[in-house]
Short mmCIF file of C-alpha atoms in Angstrom, two decimals:
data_model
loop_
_atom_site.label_atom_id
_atom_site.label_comp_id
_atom_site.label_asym_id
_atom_site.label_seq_id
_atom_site.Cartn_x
_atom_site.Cartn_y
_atom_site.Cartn_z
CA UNK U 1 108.15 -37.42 -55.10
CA UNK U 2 105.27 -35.15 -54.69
CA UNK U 3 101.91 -36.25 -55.81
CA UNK U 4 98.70 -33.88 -56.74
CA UNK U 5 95.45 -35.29 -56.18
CA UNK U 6 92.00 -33.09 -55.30
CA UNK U 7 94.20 -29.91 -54.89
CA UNK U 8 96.06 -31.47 -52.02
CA UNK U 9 99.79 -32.37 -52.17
CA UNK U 10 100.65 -35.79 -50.96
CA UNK U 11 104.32 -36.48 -50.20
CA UNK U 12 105.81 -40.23 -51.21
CA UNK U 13 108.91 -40.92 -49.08
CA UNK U 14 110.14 -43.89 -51.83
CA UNK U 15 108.06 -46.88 -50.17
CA UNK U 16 104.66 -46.16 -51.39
CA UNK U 17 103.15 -44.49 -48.68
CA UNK U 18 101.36 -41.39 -49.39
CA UNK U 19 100.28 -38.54 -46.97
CA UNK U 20 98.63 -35.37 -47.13
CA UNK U 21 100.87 -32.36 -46.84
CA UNK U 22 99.90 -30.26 -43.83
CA UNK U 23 99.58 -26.82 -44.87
CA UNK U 24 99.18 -23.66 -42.48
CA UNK U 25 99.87 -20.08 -42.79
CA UNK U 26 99.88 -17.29 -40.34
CA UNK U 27 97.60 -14.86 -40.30
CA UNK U 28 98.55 -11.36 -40.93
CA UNK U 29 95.00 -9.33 -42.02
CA UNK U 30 92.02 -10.23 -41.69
CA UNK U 31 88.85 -8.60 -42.17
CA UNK U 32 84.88 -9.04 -42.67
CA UNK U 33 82.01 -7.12 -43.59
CA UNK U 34 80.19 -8.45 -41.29
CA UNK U 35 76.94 -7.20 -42.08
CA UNK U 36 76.98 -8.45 -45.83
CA UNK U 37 79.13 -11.48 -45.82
CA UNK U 38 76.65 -13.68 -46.28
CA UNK U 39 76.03 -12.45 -49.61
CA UNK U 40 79.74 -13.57 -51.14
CA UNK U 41 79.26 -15.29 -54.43
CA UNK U 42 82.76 -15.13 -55.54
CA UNK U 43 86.42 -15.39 -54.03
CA UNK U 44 89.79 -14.76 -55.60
CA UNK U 45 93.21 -16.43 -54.16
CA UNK U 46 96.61 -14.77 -55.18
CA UNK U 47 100.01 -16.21 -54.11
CA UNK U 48 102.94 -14.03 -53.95
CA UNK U 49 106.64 -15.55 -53.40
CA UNK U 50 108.53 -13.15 -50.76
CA UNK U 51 111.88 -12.38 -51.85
CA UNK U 52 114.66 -13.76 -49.76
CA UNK U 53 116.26 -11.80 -46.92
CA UNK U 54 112.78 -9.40 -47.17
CA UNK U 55 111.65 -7.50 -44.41
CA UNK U 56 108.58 -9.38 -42.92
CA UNK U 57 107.37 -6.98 -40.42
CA UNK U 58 107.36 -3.84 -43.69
CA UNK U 59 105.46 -6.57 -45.84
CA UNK U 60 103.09 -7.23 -43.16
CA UNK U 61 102.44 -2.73 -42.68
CA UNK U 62 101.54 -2.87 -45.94
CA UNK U 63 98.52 -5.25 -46.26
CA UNK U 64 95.36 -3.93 -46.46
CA UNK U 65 91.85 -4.91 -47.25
CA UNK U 66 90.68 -4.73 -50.72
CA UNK U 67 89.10 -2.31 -51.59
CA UNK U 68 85.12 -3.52 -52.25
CA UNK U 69 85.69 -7.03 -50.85
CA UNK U 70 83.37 -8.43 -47.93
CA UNK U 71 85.99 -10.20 -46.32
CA UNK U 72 89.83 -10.13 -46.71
CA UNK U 73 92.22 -12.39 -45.58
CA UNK U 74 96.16 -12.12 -45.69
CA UNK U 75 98.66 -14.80 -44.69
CA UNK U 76 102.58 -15.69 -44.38
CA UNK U 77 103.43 -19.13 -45.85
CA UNK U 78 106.39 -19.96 -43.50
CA UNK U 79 106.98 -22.95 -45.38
CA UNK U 80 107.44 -21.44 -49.03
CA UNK U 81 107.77 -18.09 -48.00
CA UNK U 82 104.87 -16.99 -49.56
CA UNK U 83 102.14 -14.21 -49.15
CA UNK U 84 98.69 -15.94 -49.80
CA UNK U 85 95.68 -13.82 -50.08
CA UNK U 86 91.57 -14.55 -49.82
CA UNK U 87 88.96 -11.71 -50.52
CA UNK U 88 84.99 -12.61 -50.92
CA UNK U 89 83.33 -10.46 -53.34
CA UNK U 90 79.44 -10.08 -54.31
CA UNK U 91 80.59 -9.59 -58.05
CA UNK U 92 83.02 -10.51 -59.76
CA UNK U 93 85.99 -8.20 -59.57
CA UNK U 94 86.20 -5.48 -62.29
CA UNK U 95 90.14 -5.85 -63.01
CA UNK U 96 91.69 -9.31 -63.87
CA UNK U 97 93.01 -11.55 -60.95
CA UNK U 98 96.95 -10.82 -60.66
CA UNK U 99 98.65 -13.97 -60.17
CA UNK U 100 96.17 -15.90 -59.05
CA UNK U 101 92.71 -17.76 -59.43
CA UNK U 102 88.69 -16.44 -59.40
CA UNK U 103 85.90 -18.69 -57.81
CA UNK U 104 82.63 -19.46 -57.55
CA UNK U 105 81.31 -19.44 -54.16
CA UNK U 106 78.78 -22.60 -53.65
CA UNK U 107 78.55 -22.15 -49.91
CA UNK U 108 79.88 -19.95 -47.25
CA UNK U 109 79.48 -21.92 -43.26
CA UNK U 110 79.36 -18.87 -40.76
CA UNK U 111 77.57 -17.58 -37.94
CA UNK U 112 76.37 -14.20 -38.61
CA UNK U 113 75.30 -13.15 -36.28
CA UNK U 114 76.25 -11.62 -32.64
CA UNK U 115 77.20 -14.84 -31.71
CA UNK U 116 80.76 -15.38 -34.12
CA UNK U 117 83.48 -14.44 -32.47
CA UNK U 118 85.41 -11.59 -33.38
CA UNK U 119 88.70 -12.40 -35.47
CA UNK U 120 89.00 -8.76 -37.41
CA UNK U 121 92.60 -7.31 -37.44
CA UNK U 122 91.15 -4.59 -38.97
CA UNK U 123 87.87 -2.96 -39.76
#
């Protein structure tokens, strides 16, 4: 039985005992305007299910910052084959979210400065 609570899936194996799901994806893009991050006040969050039998490496070529977006993040869900995707805006995005959800940054936790390390795939 799977269980939601707080946006977190909790698994029950039949005896009452609940745990959190561990999720994790892998990386595939990821990219940040540095220089203006700190001024993200929204985020949108698309899931895509990959296709079976798809060609990961092609899917992977083709990701690409969006276009406008302070940061961009792309990742492979291994565990329901899945292509999840994370851009920070300053406004909200013109054209509707595809597939996905829009958000209201509260806070964004970063060092911005010289100090971050660097974790840009792409610039």
């Amino acid at each position: 039985m799977i269980k939601k609570r707080a946006a977190v899936y909790h698994v029950d194996s039949g005896t009452g005992d609940v745990w959190p799901r561990v999720n994790h994806w892998l990386p595939w893009l990821a990219h940040f305007d540095r220089p203006h991050l700190a001024g993200a006040a929204w985020a949108t969050c698309q899931e895509q299910i990959i296709a079976p039998y798809s060609d990961l490496p092609a899917l992977r070529r083709q990701q690409q910052a969006a276009p406008g977006a302070l940061a961009s993040i792309v990742a492979f869900d291994p565990a329901d084959w899945r292509l999840v995707r994370l851009d920070l805006w300053r406004e909200p995005p013109q054209s509707p979210v595809q597939s996905g959800q829009l958000f209201r940054v509260g806070h964004l936790s970063a060092p911005f400065d010289h100090t971050a390390p660097r974790v840009d795939s792409q610039t």
